[in-house]
Short mmCIF file of C-alpha atoms and ligand atoms in Angstrom, two decimals:
data_model
loop_
_atom_site.label_atom_id
_atom_site.label_comp_id
_atom_site.label_asym_id
_atom_site.label_seq_id
_atom_site.Cartn_x
_atom_site.Cartn_y
_atom_site.Cartn_z
CA MET A 1 105.65 103.70 82.77
CA ARG A 2 107.01 104.02 86.27
CA VAL A 3 104.68 103.28 89.19
CA VAL A 4 104.89 105.24 92.44
CA ARG A 5 102.08 104.43 94.82
CA SER A 6 100.28 107.39 96.37
CA PRO A 7 98.45 106.84 99.66
CA ASN A 8 96.10 109.64 98.60
CA GLN A 9 93.50 107.47 96.91
CA ASP A 10 90.39 105.51 97.75
CA GLU A 11 87.58 103.56 96.18
CA ARG A 12 85.38 105.20 93.60
CA PRO A 13 81.71 105.33 94.61
CA PRO A 14 79.71 102.30 93.49
CA GLY A 15 78.45 102.71 89.96
CA ALA A 16 80.58 105.75 89.16
CA ALA A 17 81.38 105.23 85.51
CA VAL A 18 84.73 106.79 84.70
CA SER A 19 84.10 109.05 81.73
CA LEU A 20 86.35 112.10 81.95
CA ALA A 21 90.06 112.86 81.71
CA ILE A 22 91.12 116.06 83.47
CA ILE A 23 94.33 117.77 82.38
CA HIS A 24 96.36 119.66 84.97
CA CYS A 25 99.80 121.16 85.23
CA ILE A 26 102.11 121.35 88.19
CA SER A 27 105.71 122.28 88.91
CA LEU A 28 107.41 122.35 92.28
CA PRO A 29 108.75 124.75 93.22
CA PRO A 30 106.59 126.69 90.74
CA GLY A 31 108.40 127.12 87.44
CA GLU A 32 111.15 124.64 88.29
CA TYR A 33 111.34 121.27 86.60
CA GLY A 34 113.09 118.00 87.11
CA GLY A 35 113.18 117.58 90.88
CA ASP A 36 111.39 115.05 93.04
CA ALA A 37 109.03 117.47 94.82
CA ILE A 38 105.91 116.49 92.86
CA GLU A 39 106.44 112.84 93.71
CA ARG A 40 107.07 113.81 97.30
CA LEU A 41 103.88 115.87 97.45
CA PHE A 42 101.79 113.02 96.05
CA THR A 43 103.30 110.57 98.54
CA ASN A 44 103.09 112.87 101.59
CA ARG A 45 106.86 113.16 101.84
CA LEU A 46 107.37 116.81 100.87
CA ASP A 47 109.86 118.50 103.20
CA PRO A 48 108.42 121.85 104.32
CA ALA A 49 111.95 123.10 105.04
CA ALA A 50 113.27 122.37 101.53
CA HIS A 51 111.71 125.46 99.91
CA PRO A 52 109.57 128.36 101.24
CA TYR A 53 106.74 127.43 98.88
CA PHE A 54 106.54 123.95 100.33
CA ARG A 55 105.54 125.21 103.75
CA GLY A 56 102.07 126.08 102.49
CA ILE A 57 101.40 122.84 100.68
CA HIS A 58 103.30 120.04 102.40
CA GLY A 59 100.29 118.90 104.44
CA MET A 60 97.95 118.66 101.47
CA ARG A 61 96.63 115.19 100.77
CA VAL A 62 96.55 115.22 97.00
CA SER A 63 97.41 112.99 94.08
CA ALA A 64 96.77 112.41 90.42
CA HIS A 65 96.54 109.17 88.51
CA PHE A 66 99.37 110.15 86.18
CA LEU A 67 102.22 112.62 85.86
CA VAL A 68 103.91 113.34 82.53
CA ARG A 69 107.40 114.65 83.15
CA ARG A 70 109.13 117.18 80.90
CA ASP A 71 110.99 114.43 79.05
CA GLY A 72 107.77 112.54 78.43
CA GLU A 73 108.24 109.98 81.19
CA LEU A 74 104.93 108.65 82.47
CA VAL A 75 104.51 108.08 86.21
CA GLN A 76 101.41 106.43 87.66
CA PHE A 77 100.47 107.24 91.25
CA VAL A 78 96.95 105.81 91.36
CA PRO A 79 95.43 103.10 89.16
CA PRO A 80 92.58 104.50 87.06
CA ALA A 81 90.10 102.09 88.64
CA ARG A 82 90.56 103.91 91.96
CA ARG A 83 89.85 107.52 92.91
CA ALA A 84 92.72 109.99 93.00
CA TRP A 85 92.43 113.33 94.76
CA HIS A 86 93.17 115.90 92.07
CA ALA A 87 90.11 117.95 91.12
CA GLY A 88 88.89 119.26 94.47
CA ALA A 89 85.54 121.05 94.49
CA SER A 90 84.50 120.65 90.88
CA ARG A 91 81.65 120.23 88.46
CA TRP A 92 81.36 118.92 84.92
CA ARG A 93 78.17 118.90 82.84
CA GLY A 94 75.95 118.91 85.88
CA ARG A 95 77.92 116.36 87.88
CA SER A 96 79.83 117.53 90.93
CA ARG A 97 82.76 115.81 92.67
CA CYS A 98 84.72 115.14 89.51
CA ASN A 99 87.22 112.93 91.33
CA ASP A 100 84.48 110.30 91.48
CA PHE A 101 84.35 109.80 87.72
CA SER A 102 87.56 111.21 86.25
CA VAL A 103 91.17 110.34 85.64
CA GLY A 104 93.58 113.12 86.60
CA ILE A 105 96.65 113.71 84.46
CA GLU A 106 99.29 116.19 85.57
CA LEU A 107 101.76 117.63 83.09
CA GLU A 108 104.95 118.85 84.68
CA GLY A 109 104.83 122.45 83.66
CA SER A 110 103.68 125.96 84.28
CA GLU A 111 100.80 128.11 83.16
CA GLN A 112 103.38 130.63 81.90
CA ALA A 113 105.35 128.46 79.49
CA PRO A 114 104.86 125.94 76.66
CA PHE A 115 104.86 122.21 77.25
CA GLU A 116 107.35 119.86 75.60
CA ASN A 117 106.76 117.83 72.44
CA ALA A 118 107.61 114.68 74.38
CA GLN A 119 104.82 115.49 76.83
CA TYR A 120 102.23 115.75 74.07
CA ALA A 121 103.41 112.44 72.64
CA THR A 122 103.03 110.66 75.99
CA LEU A 123 99.73 112.36 76.76
CA ILE A 124 98.25 111.40 73.39
CA GLU A 125 99.32 107.79 73.84
CA LEU A 126 97.89 107.71 77.36
CA LEU A 127 94.57 109.24 76.33
CA ARG A 128 94.24 106.75 73.49
CA GLU A 129 94.78 103.91 75.93
CA LEU A 130 92.34 105.31 78.48
CA ALA A 131 89.75 105.90 75.74
CA LEU A 132 87.56 108.10 77.91
CA PRO A 133 84.73 109.88 76.09
CA GLN A 134 85.32 113.31 77.63
CA LEU A 135 88.27 115.58 78.18
CA ALA A 136 88.50 118.77 80.24
CA ALA A 137 90.96 121.17 81.80
CA HIS A 138 91.10 121.53 85.55
CA SER A 139 90.05 125.13 84.85
CA ASP A 140 86.91 123.83 83.12
CA VAL A 141 85.73 121.84 86.13
CA ALA A 142 86.79 124.38 88.78
CA PRO A 143 86.30 127.77 87.08
CA GLY A 144 87.20 130.76 89.21
CA ARG A 145 89.31 128.54 91.45
CA LYS A 146 91.77 126.83 89.11
CA THR A 147 93.41 128.02 85.90
CA ASP A 148 95.56 125.04 84.91
CA PRO A 149 96.86 123.80 82.53
CA GLY A 150 96.72 127.40 81.28
CA PRO A 151 96.97 129.27 77.99
CA TYR A 152 100.10 127.52 76.72
CA PHE A 153 98.48 124.12 76.60
CA GLU A 154 97.72 123.36 72.94
CA TRP A 155 94.24 121.85 72.92
CA ASP A 156 93.99 122.04 69.12
CA ARG A 157 97.12 119.97 68.77
CA LEU A 158 95.90 117.39 71.25
CA LEU A 159 92.42 117.10 69.82
CA ALA A 160 93.72 116.89 66.25
CA ALA A 161 96.07 114.08 67.20
CA LEU A 162 93.33 112.18 69.02
CA ALA A 163 90.90 112.65 66.12
CA GLY A 164 93.54 111.47 63.68
CA GLY A 165 93.84 108.12 65.44
ZN1 ZN B 201 94.99 121.12 88.56
#
């Protein structure tokens, strides 16, 4: 695992038991893989002049705990004990502000294309280590606002692997 520290993090509220993993996907520019734009976004170093899409997002203060690159590389931006800024306005089983009690995992990818085998392998290993009791899509906790990780993410495959130990 590679560690890149994001400044976009803070303390979790006192007593907030971390119980949920939230799966996202991101690619920057959208649909393009392999560059450093995601890491730049999460560290407030995205150059608004580098791509037209970046102009609209470069000032966002966002992060995730983890990013799984296309080749399966795991990058940590925020330690799970702290709060990353990934879910936004959100709600899960009656609790709002999901950032307070979740770990955010971004898969480098698009809602229009399949994810890589290496990404599932890394994600499964990570989720086993985190051992959180609940798992959701960003689209589950922010319905109507977010649609990631999208229809190509294979939940059955993930859940079967996690159930199989
Ligand atoms: Zn998301």
